[in-house]
GROMACS .gro file of C-alpha atoms in nm:
model
  276
    1MET     CA    1 -10.353  -2.859   2.803
    2ASN     CA    2 -10.540  -3.152   2.858
    3VAL     CA    3 -10.234  -3.476   3.018
    4ASP     CA    4 -10.385  -3.768   3.058
    5LEU     CA    5 -10.087  -3.970   3.165
    6HIS     CA    6 -10.251  -4.354   3.225
    7CYS     CA    7 -10.432  -4.514   2.984
    8HIS     CA    8 -10.446  -4.935   2.919
    9SER     CA    9 -10.559  -5.083   2.571
   10ASN     CA   10 -10.608  -5.389   2.540
   11VAL     CA   11 -10.243  -5.489   2.505
   12SER     CA   12 -10.336  -5.552   2.895
   13ASP     CA   13 -10.667  -5.488   3.081
   14GLY     CA   14 -10.808  -5.215   2.866
   15VAL     CA   15 -11.085  -5.354   2.607
   16LEU     CA   16 -10.957  -5.104   2.283
   17PRO     CA   17 -10.668  -5.154   2.083
   18PRO     CA   18 -10.400  -4.885   2.145
   19ALA     CA   19 -10.500  -4.666   1.842
   20LYS     CA   20 -10.909  -4.654   1.922
   21VAL     CA   21 -10.763  -4.578   2.270
   22ALA     CA   22 -10.584  -4.205   2.124
   23MET     CA   23 -10.848  -4.167   1.959
   24VAL     CA   24 -11.109  -4.149   2.255
   25ALA     CA   25 -10.925  -3.965   2.391
   26ARG     CA   26 -10.880  -3.670   2.165
   27GLN     CA   27 -11.222  -3.677   2.117
   28ALA     CA   28 -11.242  -3.580   2.397
   29GLY     CA   29 -11.014  -3.296   2.445
   30VAL     CA   30 -10.655  -3.514   2.540
   31ASP     CA   31 -10.316  -3.267   2.461
   32VAL     CA   32 -10.117  -3.522   2.549
   33TRP     CA   33 -10.189  -3.907   2.616
   34ALA     CA   34  -9.918  -4.184   2.741
   35LEU     CA   35  -9.992  -4.482   2.712
   36THR     CA   36  -9.898  -4.712   3.084
   37ASP     CA   37 -10.037  -5.079   2.994
   38HIS     CA   38  -9.931  -5.314   3.292
   39ASP     CA   39  -9.666  -5.451   3.228
   40GLU     CA   40  -9.597  -5.438   2.906
   41VAL     CA   41  -9.489  -5.233   2.661
   42GLY     CA   42  -9.607  -5.392   2.299
   43GLY     CA   43  -9.891  -5.066   2.241
   44ILE     CA   44  -9.613  -4.869   2.240
   45PRO     CA   45  -9.468  -4.853   1.863
   46ALA     CA   46  -9.894  -4.804   1.713
   47ALA     CA   47 -10.019  -4.598   2.045
   48ARG     CA   48  -9.699  -4.368   1.917
   49ALA     CA   49  -9.837  -4.385   1.563
   50ALA     CA   50 -10.208  -4.313   1.629
   51ALA     CA   51 -10.133  -4.027   1.897
   52ALA     CA   52  -9.941  -3.834   1.615
   53GLU     CA   53 -10.214  -3.941   1.365
   54GLN     CA   54 -10.453  -3.756   1.603
   55GLY     CA   55 -10.174  -3.448   1.661
   56MET     CA   56 -10.142  -3.514   2.010
   57ARG     CA   57  -9.848  -3.553   2.208
   58PHE     CA   58  -9.736  -3.896   2.265
   59VAL     CA   59  -9.548  -3.995   2.586
   60THR     CA   60  -9.432  -4.324   2.661
   61GLY     CA   61  -9.538  -4.513   2.976
   62VAL     CA   62  -9.545  -4.850   3.191
   63GLU     CA   63  -9.723  -4.902   3.476
   64ILE     CA   64  -9.549  -5.128   3.701
   65SER     CA   65  -9.680  -5.425   3.939
   66ILE     CA   66  -9.508  -5.444   4.281
   67THR     CA   67  -9.524  -5.589   4.599
   68TRP     CA   68  -9.437  -5.344   4.945
   69ALA     CA   69  -9.522  -5.409   5.247
   70ASN     CA   70  -9.770  -5.769   5.107
   71GLU     CA   71  -9.965  -5.518   4.843
   72THR     CA   72  -9.994  -5.489   4.557
   73VAL     CA   73  -9.853  -5.124   4.458
   74HIS     CA   74  -9.884  -4.922   4.136
   75ILE     CA   75  -9.556  -4.821   3.987
   76VAL     CA   76  -9.640  -4.585   3.636
   77GLY     CA   77  -9.345  -4.521   3.431
   78LEU     CA   78  -9.292  -4.163   3.205
   79GLN     CA   79  -9.086  -4.119   2.883
   80ILE     CA   80  -8.940  -4.416   2.937
   81ASP     CA   81  -8.694  -4.643   2.641
   82GLU     CA   82  -8.961  -4.885   2.581
   83ASN     CA   83  -8.692  -5.084   2.404
   84ASN     CA   84  -8.420  -5.056   2.659
   85ALA     CA   85  -8.302  -5.471   2.708
   86ALA     CA   86  -8.330  -5.389   3.133
   87LEU     CA   87  -8.670  -5.294   3.134
   88VAL     CA   88  -8.802  -5.520   2.872
   89GLN     CA   89  -8.608  -5.837   3.054
   90GLY     CA   90  -8.751  -5.700   3.355
   91LEU     CA   91  -9.150  -5.644   3.319
   92GLU     CA   92  -9.131  -5.999   3.167
   93ALA     CA   93  -9.033  -6.148   3.418
   94THR     CA   94  -9.289  -5.951   3.633
   95ARG     CA   95  -9.535  -6.084   3.312
   96SER     CA   96  -9.485  -6.486   3.430
   97GLY     CA   97  -9.682  -6.623   3.668
   98ARG     CA   98  -9.966  -6.469   3.597
   99ASP     CA   99 -10.142  -6.749   3.383
  100ASN     CA  100 -10.134  -7.029   3.690
  101ARG     CA  101 -10.255  -6.752   3.940
  102GLY     CA  102 -10.535  -6.660   3.694
  103ARG     CA  103 -10.617  -7.052   3.710
  104GLU     CA  104 -10.601  -7.070   4.104
  105ILE     CA  105 -10.818  -6.767   4.096
  106ALA     CA  106 -11.052  -7.018   3.875
  107ALA     CA  107 -11.088  -7.251   4.116
  108GLN     CA  108 -11.105  -7.013   4.452
  109LEU     CA  109 -11.398  -6.827   4.237
  110ALA     CA  110 -11.632  -7.161   4.183
  111LYS     CA  111 -11.550  -7.321   4.545
  112ALA     CA  112 -11.772  -6.958   4.584
  113GLY     CA  113 -12.002  -7.038   4.267
  114ILE     CA  114 -11.881  -6.935   3.965
  115PRO     CA  115 -11.803  -7.192   3.756
  116ASP     CA  116 -11.583  -7.231   3.436
  117ALA     CA  117 -11.445  -6.910   3.507
  118TYR     CA  118 -11.102  -6.912   3.356
  119GLU     CA  119 -11.217  -6.947   3.035
  120GLY     CA  120 -11.474  -6.699   3.091
  121ALA     CA  121 -11.199  -6.442   3.188
  122LEU     CA  122 -11.034  -6.557   2.883
  123LYS     CA  123 -11.270  -6.444   2.666
  124TYR     CA  124 -11.180  -6.059   2.763
  125VAL     CA  125 -10.808  -6.176   2.738
  126SER     CA  126 -10.596  -6.004   2.443
  127ASN     CA  127 -10.282  -6.064   2.534
  128PRO     CA  128 -10.265  -6.463   2.660
  129ASN     CA  129  -9.965  -6.347   2.937
  130LEU     CA  130 -10.126  -6.066   3.140
  131MET     CA  131 -10.481  -6.243   3.258
  132SER     CA  132 -10.542  -6.020   3.490
  133ARG     CA  133 -10.816  -5.967   3.804
  134THR     CA  134 -11.033  -5.718   3.620
  135HIS     CA  135 -11.064  -5.928   3.275
  136PHE     CA  136 -11.252  -6.199   3.662
  137ALA     CA  137 -11.442  -5.949   3.705
  138ARG     CA  138 -11.639  -5.823   3.297
  139TYR     CA  139 -11.668  -6.290   3.369
  140ILE     CA  140 -11.853  -6.185   3.652
  141VAL     CA  141 -12.095  -5.873   3.499
  142GLU     CA  142 -12.164  -6.027   3.243
  143ILE     CA  143 -12.328  -6.322   3.407
  144GLY     CA  144 -12.520  -6.199   3.590
  145ALA     CA  145 -12.373  -6.205   4.006
  146CYS     CA  146 -12.288  -5.888   4.029
  147ARG     CA  147 -12.430  -5.515   3.805
  148ASN     CA  148 -12.004  -5.349   3.749
  149THR     CA  149 -11.694  -5.439   3.797
  150SER     CA  150 -11.666  -5.185   4.115
  151GLU     CA  151 -11.887  -5.521   4.319
  152VAL     CA  152 -11.676  -5.765   4.159
  153PHE     CA  153 -11.390  -5.695   4.305
  154LYS     CA  154 -11.543  -5.644   4.669
  155LYS     CA  155 -11.769  -5.917   4.661
  156TYR     CA  156 -11.480  -6.142   4.510
  157LEU     CA  157 -11.136  -6.042   4.367
  158CYS     CA  158 -10.968  -5.819   4.669
  159GLU     CA  159 -10.796  -5.951   4.994
  160GLY     CA  160 -10.991  -6.196   5.249
  161LYS     CA  161 -11.241  -6.308   4.952
  162PRO     CA  162 -11.295  -6.609   4.761
  163GLY     CA  163 -11.140  -6.493   4.462
  164TYR     CA  164 -10.827  -6.327   4.629
  165VAL     CA  165 -10.509  -6.506   4.507
  166GLU     CA  166 -10.176  -6.330   4.651
  167HIS     CA  167  -9.883  -6.251   4.392
  168ARG     CA  168  -9.544  -6.157   4.446
  169TRP     CA  169  -9.448  -5.897   4.157
  170ALA     CA  170  -9.128  -5.734   4.149
  171THR     CA  171  -9.011  -5.476   4.418
  172LEU     CA  172  -9.063  -5.162   4.465
  173GLU     CA  173  -8.650  -5.041   4.391
  174GLN     CA  174  -8.649  -5.274   4.128
  175SER     CA  175  -8.989  -5.108   3.928
  176VAL     CA  176  -8.783  -4.764   4.046
  177GLN     CA  177  -8.426  -4.902   3.876
  178TRP     CA  178  -8.598  -5.011   3.566
  179ILE     CA  179  -8.766  -4.720   3.447
  180ARG     CA  180  -8.493  -4.441   3.582
  181GLY     CA  181  -8.235  -4.712   3.310
  182ALA     CA  182  -8.515  -4.642   3.080
  183GLY     CA  183  -8.437  -4.269   3.111
  184GLY     CA  184  -8.753  -4.259   3.306
  185ILE     CA  185  -8.949  -4.094   3.590
  186ALA     CA  186  -9.116  -4.303   3.861
  187VAL     CA  187  -9.464  -4.225   3.995
  188ILE     CA  188  -9.668  -4.321   4.250
  189ALA     CA  189  -9.980  -4.502   4.054
  190HIS     CA  190 -10.283  -4.368   4.237
  191PRO     CA  191 -10.150  -4.360   4.640
  192GLY     CA  192 -10.541  -4.270   4.783
  193ARG     CA  193 -10.628  -4.594   4.593
  194TYR     CA  194 -10.440  -4.841   4.890
  195LYS     CA  195 -10.524  -4.895   5.249
  196PHE     CA  196 -10.238  -4.801   5.433
  197SER     CA  197 -10.210  -4.599   5.760
  198ASP     CA  198 -10.025  -4.279   5.698
  199THR     CA  199  -9.731  -4.427   5.841
  200ALA     CA  200  -9.708  -4.749   5.617
  201GLN     CA  201  -9.795  -4.471   5.332
  202GLY     CA  202  -9.517  -4.196   5.439
  203ALA     CA  203  -9.242  -4.476   5.440
  204LEU     CA  204  -9.343  -4.552   5.093
  205PHE     CA  205  -9.283  -4.252   5.033
  206ASP     CA  206  -8.953  -4.190   5.215
  207GLN     CA  207  -8.851  -4.487   5.018
  208PHE     CA  208  -8.991  -4.460   4.683
  209LYS     CA  209  -8.783  -4.064   4.719
  210GLN     CA  210  -8.465  -4.253   4.847
  211LEU     CA  211  -8.508  -4.471   4.548
  212GLY     CA  212  -8.492  -4.157   4.288
  213GLY     CA  213  -8.894  -4.164   4.283
  214ALA     CA  214  -9.037  -3.811   4.158
  215ALA     CA  215  -9.368  -3.795   4.131
  216ILE     CA  216  -9.686  -3.897   4.229
  217GLU     CA  217 -10.032  -3.957   4.104
  218VAL     CA  218 -10.223  -3.624   4.256
  219VAL     CA  219 -10.554  -3.640   4.023
  220THR     CA  220 -10.706  -4.010   3.870
  221GLY     CA  221 -11.005  -4.176   3.865
  222SER     CA  222 -10.904  -4.384   4.052
  223HIS     CA  223 -10.912  -4.092   4.350
  224THR     CA  224 -11.197  -3.931   4.528
  225PRO     CA  225 -11.248  -3.505   4.519
  226ASP     CA  226 -11.189  -3.510   4.784
  227GLN     CA  227 -10.870  -3.661   4.773
  228TYR     CA  228 -10.690  -3.453   4.546
  229PRO     CA  229 -10.660  -3.119   4.733
  230GLU     CA  230 -10.520  -3.428   5.005
  231TYR     CA  231 -10.213  -3.585   4.796
  232ALA     CA  232 -10.130  -3.220   4.655
  233ARG     CA  233 -10.039  -3.123   5.006
  234LEU     CA  234  -9.801  -3.456   5.035
  235ALA     CA  235  -9.690  -3.386   4.705
  236ASN     CA  236  -9.532  -3.074   4.836
  237GLY     CA  237  -9.464  -3.155   5.134
  238TYR     CA  238  -9.252  -3.490   5.004
  239GLY     CA  239  -9.107  -3.275   4.682
  240PHE     CA  240  -9.323  -3.448   4.468
  241LEU     CA  241  -9.399  -3.357   4.069
  242ALA     CA  242  -9.779  -3.474   4.044
  243SER     CA  243  -9.962  -3.600   3.756
  244ARG     CA  244 -10.293  -3.678   3.658
  245GLY     CA  245 -10.456  -3.988   3.445
  246THR     CA  246 -10.800  -4.102   3.423
  247ASP     CA  247 -10.657  -4.495   3.431
  248PHE     CA  248 -10.878  -4.524   3.134
  249HIS     CA  249 -10.963  -4.939   3.064
  250ALA     CA  250 -11.275  -4.937   2.858
  251PRO     CA  251 -11.571  -4.627   2.728
  252GLY     CA  252 -11.837  -4.647   3.078
  253GLU     CA  253 -11.632  -4.802   3.298
  254ALA     CA  254 -11.394  -4.584   3.506
  255ARG     CA  255 -11.522  -4.300   3.822
  256VAL     CA  256 -11.392  -4.045   3.587
  257ASP     CA  257 -11.350  -3.985   3.198
  258PHE     CA  258 -11.151  -3.823   3.008
  259LYS     CA  259 -11.366  -3.517   3.012
  260LEU     CA  260 -11.421  -3.551   3.366
  261LEU     CA  261 -11.199  -3.525   3.507
  262PRO     CA  262 -11.051  -3.251   3.650
  263PRO     CA  263 -10.680  -3.012   3.652
  264LEU     CA  264 -10.446  -3.004   3.864
  265PRO     CA  265 -10.473  -2.788   4.166
  266GLY     CA  266 -10.298  -2.506   4.091
  267ASN     CA  267 -10.013  -2.491   4.367
  268VAL     CA  268  -9.829  -2.821   4.281
  269THR     CA  269  -9.601  -2.865   4.004
  270PRO     CA  270  -9.712  -3.097   3.678
  271VAL     CA  271  -9.433  -3.378   3.618
  272TRP     CA  272  -9.416  -3.307   3.272
  273HIS     CA  273  -9.319  -2.893   3.370
  274ASP     CA  274  -9.018  -2.877   3.152
  275TRP     CA  275  -9.093  -3.158   2.860
  276PHE     CA  276  -9.235  -2.908   2.589
   0.00000   0.00000   0.00000
């Protein structure tokens, strides 16, 4: 069974509308699919309907941006009630401030020789409340300043570079509380992507578990193949379930697409083990 529990549409920073993402996923052989847009659940109704048309099992989801130890971390919520009032209000509060942040990013990029970045990024934004660094990255690729979005992030948009603007998101406690309050399962997204020491990562996992977090992503498009067994070991060591997802944003943009993402290692318990 091909399960993908981390995907984005143009309701957040993906390129395709939810129905199109569902179609692409199904054509690639996905059997169980979740839409997990950043800090937004508005695409879920269209995604649910499209998944049904495509013959896929659908899982409601969201990816919440949090600040932990002065770093941005993402917490995925699966099997949520997208109409839960506390969750909806929390996500709305998390989204606020993105426009001001976008204008600050553009001002920094202008100083670095990338003019008109706000207007350029805006061309890629479908949801005006969700301007993100990815939209700026696509514009910078468009004008030929970098070859791909990965290069943009390394050169301009990560900490210490000219287009990086810090933003205070929700807290870890808030994110887990919103997800669990909406009947969902909290998952740490792509833990191998964060630049934490082993000690800091252990502290994150400990606090997440104490708050009621249940799983970590083990196989994801943001992990390298050598990280799959590493995070399988950590999942088992901390008693976490294991999740899997491409982190799809656009065709050809990710390291691994729907067809090439490998299955979970056999020694972990999938987060979906008791869903069907």
